[in-house]
Amino acid sequence: MHREVRYEGPDISAHQGTVDIKGIRDAGYRRIGLRAGYGNNNVDERYVVNAQACYHLGVDVLLYWFSYAYNEAMAAREAKYAIAQAAKYWKKCPIAFDFEYDSMNYARKNGVSVNRGLGTDMAIAFLGQIRDAGYIPVLYANRDYLHHFFDLGRIRAMVGPMYVWYARYTSSLSQEEAENADIWQFTSNGRVNGVTGRVDQNRFYTDFSGEDVKEEREEVPNLNIRNFQKAANEDGYRDRQGMQLVEDGADGPKTRYVRQQVILQAGRSGKKYVVGSKGYIVRWWQSRCNEVLGHNQDVDGRYGARTRSETMVLQRRLSLKADGIAGYNSIQAVFYQ
């Protein structure tokens, strides 16, 4: 059975470390899977950063919660944890129940052997909470789990409309698999611009577009952007009308115009790199490099050989062109790190 691939996208978690959401978006990926958390209200260490970037950059998401439940009550609580994280940014979006072999092992360590009946009951408990909260229920599963641990017919009968995120790393799916798969995680060895190393890749046969609804919330200023705006004003940068930037923490048209004018780089003296750019934005950039990389270069407002080297390390971390020059794209990338 042939199904049309609507679009593709990776799924990421703290395991991928620092990623460049803008780079992923600009590579043509419309939706990104984000781990919201795992187990007993453990929020993924990179969720807030990644979710904020998706929210501000207009990237749709597929959230998932990695389950360590071994009874229905635990699964229902995990769903509530996932909903609480989703609700920070989206009123409606897909949220998946992710129960895998590590989940099974954890249950065994706690004296519970998960069979098909219990696996199905936990999926219903989780996905029912997702449905009742107005989100879109998704079940993550592979072939083994659909055959031995999840009764898909009973889940659908109890939950109603829901979707299957099917994991199988193969070149094609059988007709039965294709009929069940709304999302196909087809590899764990994908290469995606904006992500360092290998990453899971997915093909979406269901177009969730139009079903995602952002949370209408009072905009919280992004301190990274606000500090950039303040530094730009101190350095004398002005918008098209010759005015200082409003230090509101939003990457709006005026801030983007100023960012186009900023090119931070080292100078050259023969074969050596020496101090080139100077000023408050350089200090801001040095601080951001230290914060993202966990390094301790001097924050002195002088862009020399050390800052150039740190910039290249940061650019490689974010899958950017490692030219040692902090310009428009590099600056934007660290707004959301």
mmCIF file of C-alpha atoms in Angstrom:
data_model
loop_
_atom_site.group_PDB
_atom_site.id
_atom_site.type_symbol
_atom_site.label_atom_id
_atom_site.label_comp_id
_atom_site.label_asym_id
_atom_site.label_seq_id
_atom_site.Cartn_x
_atom_site.Cartn_y
_atom_site.Cartn_z
ATOM 1 C CA MET A 1 0.000 0.000 0.000
ATOM 2 C CA HIS A 2 1.428 3.342 -1.022
ATOM 3 C CA ARG A 3 0.975 6.279 1.318
ATOM 4 C CA GLU A 4 2.001 9.796 0.478
ATOM 5 C CA VAL A 5 4.791 11.238 2.604
ATOM 6 C CA ARG A 6 3.610 14.698 3.610
ATOM 7 C CA TYR A 7 6.921 15.754 5.128
ATOM 8 C CA GLU A 8 9.881 14.493 7.160
ATOM 9 C CA GLY A 9 11.436 15.536 10.435
ATOM 10 C CA PRO A 10 13.819 14.380 13.175
ATOM 11 C CA ASP A 11 13.026 13.713 16.807
ATOM 12 C CA ILE A 12 15.406 14.990 19.470
ATOM 13 C CA SER A 13 15.999 15.001 23.200
ATOM 14 C CA ALA A 14 18.765 15.945 25.599
ATOM 15 C CA HIS A 15 20.749 13.048 24.076
ATOM 16 C CA GLN A 16 21.401 15.237 21.011
ATOM 17 C CA GLY A 17 22.809 18.012 23.192
ATOM 18 C CA THR A 18 22.738 21.513 21.756
ATOM 19 C CA VAL A 19 20.870 21.691 18.457
ATOM 20 C CA ASP A 20 20.086 24.536 16.060
ATOM 21 C CA ILE A 21 16.308 24.535 15.583
ATOM 22 C CA LYS A 22 16.551 27.264 12.952
ATOM 23 C CA GLY A 23 19.049 25.154 11.022
ATOM 24 C CA ILE A 24 16.647 22.200 11.108
ATOM 25 C CA ARG A 25 13.769 24.398 9.944
ATOM 26 C CA ASP A 26 15.792 26.016 7.178
ATOM 27 C CA ALA A 27 16.802 22.566 5.916
ATOM 28 C CA GLY A 28 13.122 22.054 5.089
ATOM 29 C CA TYR A 29 11.877 20.085 8.100
ATOM 30 C CA ARG A 30 8.388 21.210 9.126
ATOM 31 C CA ARG A 31 7.937 19.234 12.337
ATOM 32 C CA ILE A 32 10.321 18.103 15.053
ATOM 33 C CA GLY A 33 9.734 15.416 17.641
ATOM 34 C CA LEU A 34 10.647 16.689 21.119
ATOM 35 C CA ARG A 35 10.963 14.605 24.242
ATOM 36 C CA ALA A 36 9.032 16.579 26.856
ATOM 37 C CA GLY A 37 10.229 14.311 29.641
ATOM 38 C CA TYR A 38 10.314 10.871 31.154
ATOM 39 C CA GLY A 39 9.027 8.912 34.110
ATOM 40 C CA ASN A 40 7.888 10.657 37.269
ATOM 41 C CA ASN A 41 7.800 14.278 36.050
ATOM 42 C CA ASN A 42 11.400 14.416 34.859
ATOM 43 C CA VAL A 43 11.400 17.189 32.265
ATOM 44 C CA ASP A 44 13.889 16.626 29.450
ATOM 45 C CA GLU A 45 16.941 18.769 30.160
ATOM 46 C CA ARG A 46 16.732 20.444 26.735
ATOM 47 C CA TYR A 47 12.958 20.602 26.419
ATOM 48 C CA VAL A 48 12.428 24.226 27.422
ATOM 49 C CA VAL A 49 15.208 25.503 25.159
ATOM 50 C CA ASN A 50 14.069 23.379 22.217
ATOM 51 C CA ALA A 51 10.372 24.087 22.733
ATOM 52 C CA GLN A 52 10.929 27.837 23.007
ATOM 53 C CA ALA A 53 12.921 27.805 19.781
ATOM 54 C CA CYS A 54 10.201 25.839 17.988
ATOM 55 C CA TYR A 55 7.541 28.177 19.354
ATOM 56 C CA HIS A 56 9.325 31.360 18.273
ATOM 57 C CA LEU A 57 10.566 30.026 14.939
ATOM 58 C CA GLY A 58 7.203 28.606 13.868
ATOM 59 C CA VAL A 59 8.241 24.931 13.837
ATOM 60 C CA ASP A 60 5.496 22.381 14.521
ATOM 61 C CA VAL A 61 6.179 19.678 17.110
ATOM 62 C CA LEU A 62 5.418 16.085 17.993
ATOM 63 C CA LEU A 63 5.900 15.838 21.761
ATOM 64 C CA TYR A 64 6.517 12.544 23.512
ATOM 65 C CA TRP A 65 6.877 11.299 27.067
ATOM 66 C CA PHE A 66 9.161 8.336 27.710
ATOM 67 C CA SER A 67 7.235 6.112 30.084
ATOM 68 C CA TYR A 68 8.448 4.308 33.170
ATOM 69 C CA ALA A 69 4.908 3.397 34.225
ATOM 70 C CA TYR A 70 4.040 -0.085 35.385
ATOM 71 C CA ASN A 71 0.366 0.468 36.159
ATOM 72 C CA GLU A 72 -2.511 2.523 34.771
ATOM 73 C CA ALA A 73 -2.361 5.196 37.457
ATOM 74 C CA MET A 74 1.312 5.880 36.743
ATOM 75 C CA ALA A 75 0.625 6.101 32.995
ATOM 76 C CA ALA A 76 -2.200 8.575 33.592
ATOM 77 C CA ARG A 77 0.069 10.732 35.776
ATOM 78 C CA GLU A 78 2.765 10.705 33.101
ATOM 79 C CA ALA A 79 0.198 11.975 30.603
ATOM 80 C CA LYS A 80 -0.612 14.871 32.933
ATOM 81 C CA TYR A 81 3.080 15.700 33.200
ATOM 82 C CA ALA A 82 3.343 15.724 29.407
ATOM 83 C CA ILE A 83 0.252 17.912 29.080
ATOM 84 C CA ALA A 84 1.665 20.401 31.589
ATOM 85 C CA GLN A 85 4.809 20.788 29.489
ATOM 86 C CA ALA A 86 2.885 21.035 26.237
ATOM 87 C CA ALA A 87 0.550 23.667 27.689
ATOM 88 C CA LYS A 88 3.442 26.069 28.219
ATOM 89 C CA TYR A 89 3.554 26.616 24.450
ATOM 90 C CA TRP A 90 0.708 24.818 22.653
ATOM 91 C CA LYS A 91 -3.024 24.520 23.251
ATOM 92 C CA LYS A 92 -3.129 21.627 20.830
ATOM 93 C CA CYS A 93 -0.449 19.389 19.314
ATOM 94 C CA PRO A 94 0.345 15.648 19.033
ATOM 95 C CA ILE A 95 1.603 13.989 22.240
ATOM 96 C CA ALA A 96 2.912 10.420 22.151
ATOM 97 C CA PHE A 97 3.063 7.640 24.737
ATOM 98 C CA ASP A 98 6.570 6.173 24.410
ATOM 99 C CA PHE A 99 6.865 2.794 26.149
ATOM 100 C CA GLU A 100 9.946 0.821 25.107
ATOM 101 C CA TYR A 101 12.284 -1.959 26.249
ATOM 102 C CA ASP A 102 13.899 0.223 28.937
ATOM 103 C CA SER A 103 10.381 0.859 30.239
ATOM 104 C CA MET A 104 9.780 -2.887 30.358
ATOM 105 C CA ASN A 105 13.039 -3.519 32.200
ATOM 106 C CA TYR A 106 12.212 -0.838 34.767
ATOM 107 C CA ALA A 107 8.841 -2.495 35.398
ATOM 108 C CA ARG A 108 10.529 -5.880 35.938
ATOM 109 C CA LYS A 109 12.905 -4.338 38.483
ATOM 110 C CA ASN A 110 9.804 -3.207 40.333
ATOM 111 C CA GLY A 111 8.274 -6.670 40.269
ATOM 112 C CA VAL A 112 5.878 -6.158 37.369
ATOM 113 C CA SER A 113 5.874 -8.177 34.148
ATOM 114 C CA VAL A 114 4.076 -6.123 31.503
ATOM 115 C CA ASN A 115 1.915 -8.260 29.232
ATOM 116 C CA ARG A 116 -0.390 -7.291 26.379
ATOM 117 C CA GLY A 117 -3.301 -6.592 28.676
ATOM 118 C CA LEU A 118 -1.376 -4.276 30.978
ATOM 119 C CA GLY A 119 0.487 -2.567 28.117
ATOM 120 C CA THR A 120 -2.829 -1.872 26.419
ATOM 121 C CA ASP A 121 -4.432 -0.603 29.639
ATOM 122 C CA MET A 122 -1.515 1.796 30.265
ATOM 123 C CA ALA A 123 -1.668 3.087 26.701
ATOM 124 C CA ILE A 124 -5.409 3.717 27.093
ATOM 125 C CA ALA A 125 -4.855 5.484 30.437
ATOM 126 C CA PHE A 126 -2.170 7.763 28.958
ATOM 127 C CA LEU A 127 -3.840 8.490 25.628
ATOM 128 C CA GLY A 128 -7.238 9.040 27.227
ATOM 129 C CA GLN A 129 -5.766 11.843 29.324
ATOM 130 C CA ILE A 130 -4.202 13.362 26.208
ATOM 131 C CA ARG A 131 -7.551 13.230 24.381
ATOM 132 C CA ASP A 132 -9.511 14.682 27.303
ATOM 133 C CA ALA A 133 -7.097 17.629 27.550
ATOM 134 C CA GLY A 134 -7.717 18.505 23.897
ATOM 135 C CA TYR A 135 -4.391 17.265 22.565
ATOM 136 C CA ILE A 136 -3.827 14.685 19.816
ATOM 137 C CA PRO A 137 -3.098 11.149 21.112
ATOM 138 C CA VAL A 138 -0.242 9.247 19.490
ATOM 139 C CA LEU A 139 1.079 5.774 20.315
ATOM 140 C CA TYR A 140 4.770 5.112 19.697
ATOM 141 C CA ALA A 141 5.390 1.440 18.936
ATOM 142 C CA ASN A 142 7.398 -1.015 16.881
ATOM 143 C CA ARG A 143 6.319 -4.290 15.269
ATOM 144 C CA ASP A 144 7.058 -6.357 18.372
ATOM 145 C CA TYR A 145 5.017 -4.096 20.625
ATOM 146 C CA LEU A 146 2.046 -3.967 18.274
ATOM 147 C CA HIS A 147 1.991 -7.767 18.173
ATOM 148 C CA HIS A 148 2.726 -8.568 21.821
ATOM 149 C CA PHE A 149 2.082 -5.594 24.097
ATOM 150 C CA PHE A 150 -0.521 -3.286 22.521
ATOM 151 C CA ASP A 151 -3.984 -4.292 21.353
ATOM 152 C CA LEU A 152 -4.440 -1.530 18.804
ATOM 153 C CA GLY A 153 -8.079 -2.347 18.191
ATOM 154 C CA ARG A 154 -8.966 -2.041 21.867
ATOM 155 C CA ILE A 155 -6.931 1.146 22.233
ATOM 156 C CA ARG A 156 -8.785 2.734 19.335
ATOM 157 C CA ALA A 157 -12.141 1.542 20.662
ATOM 158 C CA MET A 158 -11.464 3.158 24.049
ATOM 159 C CA VAL A 159 -9.532 6.286 23.028
ATOM 160 C CA GLY A 160 -11.199 7.104 19.724
ATOM 161 C CA PRO A 161 -9.248 8.845 16.962
ATOM 162 C CA MET A 162 -5.534 8.400 17.587
ATOM 163 C CA TYR A 163 -2.355 7.956 15.597
ATOM 164 C CA VAL A 164 0.477 5.430 15.470
ATOM 165 C CA TRP A 165 4.121 6.471 15.400
ATOM 166 C CA TYR A 166 5.740 3.330 14.058
ATOM 167 C CA ALA A 167 9.437 2.567 14.535
ATOM 168 C CA ARG A 168 11.046 0.188 12.083
ATOM 169 C CA TYR A 169 14.473 0.744 10.566
ATOM 170 C CA THR A 170 14.055 -0.781 7.149
ATOM 171 C CA SER A 171 13.865 0.344 3.542
ATOM 172 C CA SER A 172 10.120 -0.239 3.204
ATOM 173 C CA LEU A 173 7.038 -1.287 5.133
ATOM 174 C CA SER A 174 4.717 -4.200 4.497
ATOM 175 C CA GLN A 175 1.111 -3.435 3.571
ATOM 176 C CA GLU A 176 -0.073 -4.197 7.107
ATOM 177 C CA GLU A 177 2.576 -1.943 8.609
ATOM 178 C CA ALA A 178 1.861 0.875 6.159
ATOM 179 C CA GLU A 179 -1.843 0.709 6.962
ATOM 180 C CA ASN A 180 -1.125 1.244 10.658
ATOM 181 C CA ALA A 181 1.696 3.777 10.444
ATOM 182 C CA ASP A 182 0.700 7.445 10.531
ATOM 183 C CA ILE A 183 4.308 8.394 11.257
ATOM 184 C CA TRP A 184 7.211 6.143 10.325
ATOM 185 C CA GLN A 185 10.467 6.421 12.251
ATOM 186 C CA PHE A 186 12.571 4.847 9.536
ATOM 187 C CA THR A 187 16.135 5.288 10.823
ATOM 188 C CA SER A 188 18.159 6.121 13.900
ATOM 189 C CA ASN A 189 21.145 7.084 11.775
ATOM 190 C CA GLY A 190 19.825 10.192 10.071
ATOM 191 C CA ARG A 191 21.921 13.237 9.345
ATOM 192 C CA VAL A 192 20.145 16.560 9.747
ATOM 193 C CA ASN A 193 21.482 20.077 9.424
ATOM 194 C CA GLY A 194 21.429 21.653 12.879
ATOM 195 C CA VAL A 195 22.061 18.384 14.749
ATOM 196 C CA THR A 196 25.527 17.089 15.548
ATOM 197 C CA GLY A 197 25.827 13.356 15.047
ATOM 198 C CA ARG A 198 23.171 10.844 14.125
ATOM 199 C CA VAL A 199 19.512 11.341 14.868
ATOM 200 C CA ASP A 200 16.163 9.575 14.460
ATOM 201 C CA GLN A 201 14.308 10.499 11.264
ATOM 202 C CA ASN A 202 10.567 10.287 10.625
ATOM 203 C CA ARG A 203 8.206 10.346 7.664
ATOM 204 C CA PHE A 204 4.795 11.838 8.325
ATOM 205 C CA TYR A 205 1.925 10.276 6.376
ATOM 206 C CA THR A 206 -0.586 12.295 8.375
ATOM 207 C CA ASP A 207 -0.517 16.040 7.982
ATOM 208 C CA PHE A 208 -1.160 17.487 11.426
ATOM 209 C CA SER A 209 -0.852 21.027 10.047
ATOM 210 C CA GLY A 210 -3.765 23.172 11.076
ATOM 211 C CA GLU A 211 -4.314 21.084 14.202
ATOM 212 C CA ASP A 212 -1.410 22.645 16.089
ATOM 213 C CA VAL A 213 -2.528 25.641 18.137
ATOM 214 C CA LYS A 214 -0.064 27.858 19.952
ATOM 215 C CA GLU A 215 -0.734 28.948 23.480
ATOM 216 C CA GLU A 216 -1.689 32.615 23.509
ATOM 217 C CA ARG A 217 0.449 33.868 26.300
ATOM 218 C CA GLU A 218 2.000 37.075 27.441
ATOM 219 C CA GLU A 219 5.357 37.059 25.756
ATOM 220 C CA VAL A 220 8.173 36.474 28.205
ATOM 221 C CA PRO A 221 11.252 38.403 27.075
ATOM 222 C CA ASN A 222 14.113 36.262 25.874
ATOM 223 C CA LEU A 223 17.014 37.528 27.987
ATOM 224 C CA ASN A 224 19.582 36.476 25.388
ATOM 225 C CA ILE A 225 17.867 38.714 22.814
ATOM 226 C CA ARG A 226 17.335 41.552 25.276
ATOM 227 C CA ASN A 227 20.999 41.518 26.284
ATOM 228 C CA PHE A 228 21.955 41.587 22.592
ATOM 229 C CA GLN A 229 19.656 44.576 22.045
ATOM 230 C CA LYS A 230 21.182 46.390 25.001
ATOM 231 C CA ALA A 231 24.705 45.687 23.740
ATOM 232 C CA ALA A 232 23.798 46.840 20.226
ATOM 233 C CA ASN A 233 22.435 50.115 21.603
ATOM 234 C CA GLU A 234 25.595 50.627 23.648
ATOM 235 C CA ASP A 235 27.695 50.042 20.520
ATOM 236 C CA GLY A 236 25.712 52.661 18.604
ATOM 237 C CA TYR A 237 23.730 50.454 16.247
ATOM 238 C CA ARG A 238 20.418 51.900 15.079
ATOM 239 C CA ASP A 239 17.395 50.633 13.149
ATOM 240 C CA ARG A 240 16.347 51.877 9.688
ATOM 241 C CA GLN A 241 14.815 54.985 11.206
ATOM 242 C CA GLY A 242 17.965 55.802 13.154
ATOM 243 C CA MET A 243 16.418 54.786 16.464
ATOM 244 C CA GLN A 244 17.766 52.638 19.237
ATOM 245 C CA LEU A 245 16.335 49.161 19.593
ATOM 246 C CA VAL A 246 13.559 48.663 22.075
ATOM 247 C CA GLU A 247 15.012 46.239 24.617
ATOM 248 C CA ASP A 248 12.004 43.921 24.632
ATOM 249 C CA GLY A 249 13.687 40.529 24.204
ATOM 250 C CA ALA A 250 11.926 39.833 20.890
ATOM 251 C CA ASP A 251 13.738 39.125 17.622
ATOM 252 C CA GLY A 252 11.527 41.438 15.567
ATOM 253 C CA PRO A 253 12.209 43.197 12.238
ATOM 254 C CA LYS A 254 14.230 46.023 13.803
ATOM 255 C CA THR A 255 16.425 43.640 15.755
ATOM 256 C CA ARG A 256 16.939 41.513 12.658
ATOM 257 C CA TYR A 257 17.904 44.636 10.682
ATOM 258 C CA VAL A 258 20.567 45.485 13.261
ATOM 259 C CA ARG A 259 21.748 41.884 13.350
ATOM 260 C CA GLN A 260 22.392 42.099 9.606
ATOM 261 C CA GLN A 261 24.891 44.888 10.305
ATOM 262 C CA VAL A 262 26.850 42.991 12.943
ATOM 263 C CA ILE A 263 29.928 41.061 11.818
ATOM 264 C CA LEU A 264 32.225 40.061 14.660
ATOM 265 C CA GLN A 265 35.632 38.788 13.645
ATOM 266 C CA ALA A 266 39.306 38.720 14.514
ATOM 267 C CA GLY A 267 41.896 40.813 12.698
ATOM 268 C CA ARG A 268 44.995 39.543 10.955
ATOM 269 C CA SER A 269 48.637 40.418 11.446
ATOM 270 C CA GLY A 270 50.648 38.364 9.030
ATOM 271 C CA LYS A 271 49.748 34.756 9.732
ATOM 272 C CA LYS A 272 48.415 35.476 13.211
ATOM 273 C CA TYR A 273 44.939 36.383 14.352
ATOM 274 C CA VAL A 274 44.776 39.495 16.513
ATOM 275 C CA VAL A 275 42.058 41.618 18.056
ATOM 276 C CA GLY A 276 39.578 42.865 15.485
ATOM 277 C CA SER A 277 36.026 43.678 16.548
ATOM 278 C CA LYS A 278 35.559 45.357 19.919
ATOM 279 C CA GLY A 279 32.647 46.458 22.011
ATOM 280 C CA TYR A 280 29.629 45.462 24.018
ATOM 281 C CA ILE A 281 28.287 42.987 21.461
ATOM 282 C CA VAL A 282 31.634 41.194 21.529
ATOM 283 C CA ARG A 283 31.303 40.949 25.330
ATOM 284 C CA TRP A 284 27.775 39.583 24.878
ATOM 285 C CA TRP A 285 29.023 37.061 22.333
ATOM 286 C CA GLN A 286 31.893 35.912 24.548
ATOM 287 C CA SER A 287 29.456 35.393 27.432
ATOM 288 C CA ARG A 288 27.089 33.380 25.244
ATOM 289 C CA CYS A 289 29.970 31.191 24.012
ATOM 290 C CA ASN A 290 30.986 30.491 27.602
ATOM 291 C CA GLU A 291 27.420 29.694 28.643
ATOM 292 C CA VAL A 292 26.690 27.346 25.745
ATOM 293 C CA LEU A 293 30.070 25.619 25.711
ATOM 294 C CA GLY A 294 30.787 25.646 29.429
ATOM 295 C CA HIS A 295 34.132 27.346 28.781
ATOM 296 C CA ASN A 296 35.784 30.319 30.470
ATOM 297 C CA GLN A 297 37.322 32.641 27.907
ATOM 298 C CA ASP A 298 37.848 36.228 29.108
ATOM 299 C CA VAL A 299 34.792 38.431 28.575
ATOM 300 C CA ASP A 300 36.743 41.543 27.650
ATOM 301 C CA GLY A 301 34.980 42.822 24.523
ATOM 302 C CA ARG A 302 38.019 42.095 22.346
ATOM 303 C CA TYR A 303 37.536 39.632 19.475
ATOM 304 C CA GLY A 304 40.933 38.022 19.027
ATOM 305 C CA ALA A 305 42.383 34.567 18.375
ATOM 306 C CA ARG A 306 40.794 32.960 21.467
ATOM 307 C CA THR A 307 37.325 34.267 20.699
ATOM 308 C CA ARG A 308 37.680 33.215 17.072
ATOM 309 C CA SER A 309 38.630 29.705 18.204
ATOM 310 C CA GLU A 310 35.702 29.540 20.660
ATOM 311 C CA THR A 311 33.360 30.765 17.953
ATOM 312 C CA MET A 312 34.416 27.950 15.639
ATOM 313 C CA VAL A 313 33.831 25.380 18.384
ATOM 314 C CA LEU A 314 30.366 26.830 18.963
ATOM 315 C CA GLN A 315 29.570 26.895 15.257
ATOM 316 C CA ARG A 316 30.523 23.241 14.892
ATOM 317 C CA ARG A 317 28.389 22.385 17.926
ATOM 318 C CA LEU A 318 25.423 24.074 16.238
ATOM 319 C CA SER A 319 26.173 22.642 12.777
ATOM 320 C CA LEU A 320 26.873 26.125 11.406
ATOM 321 C CA LYS A 321 29.598 27.124 8.979
ATOM 322 C CA ALA A 322 32.728 27.145 11.169
ATOM 323 C CA ASP A 323 34.352 30.294 9.787
ATOM 324 C CA GLY A 324 35.113 31.965 13.123
ATOM 325 C CA ILE A 325 32.928 34.954 12.237
ATOM 326 C CA ALA A 326 29.895 35.734 14.396
ATOM 327 C CA GLY A 327 27.280 37.141 12.048
ATOM 328 C CA TYR A 328 23.545 37.009 11.429
ATOM 329 C CA ASN A 329 22.958 33.241 11.626
ATOM 330 C CA SER A 330 25.389 32.509 14.444
ATOM 331 C CA ILE A 331 23.945 35.279 16.587
ATOM 332 C CA GLN A 332 20.389 34.095 16.030
ATOM 333 C CA ALA A 333 21.346 30.501 16.815
ATOM 334 C CA VAL A 334 22.548 31.428 20.310
ATOM 335 C CA PHE A 335 19.355 33.388 21.053
ATOM 336 C CA TYR A 336 17.697 30.026 21.699
ATOM 337 C CA GLN A 337 20.496 28.142 23.464
#
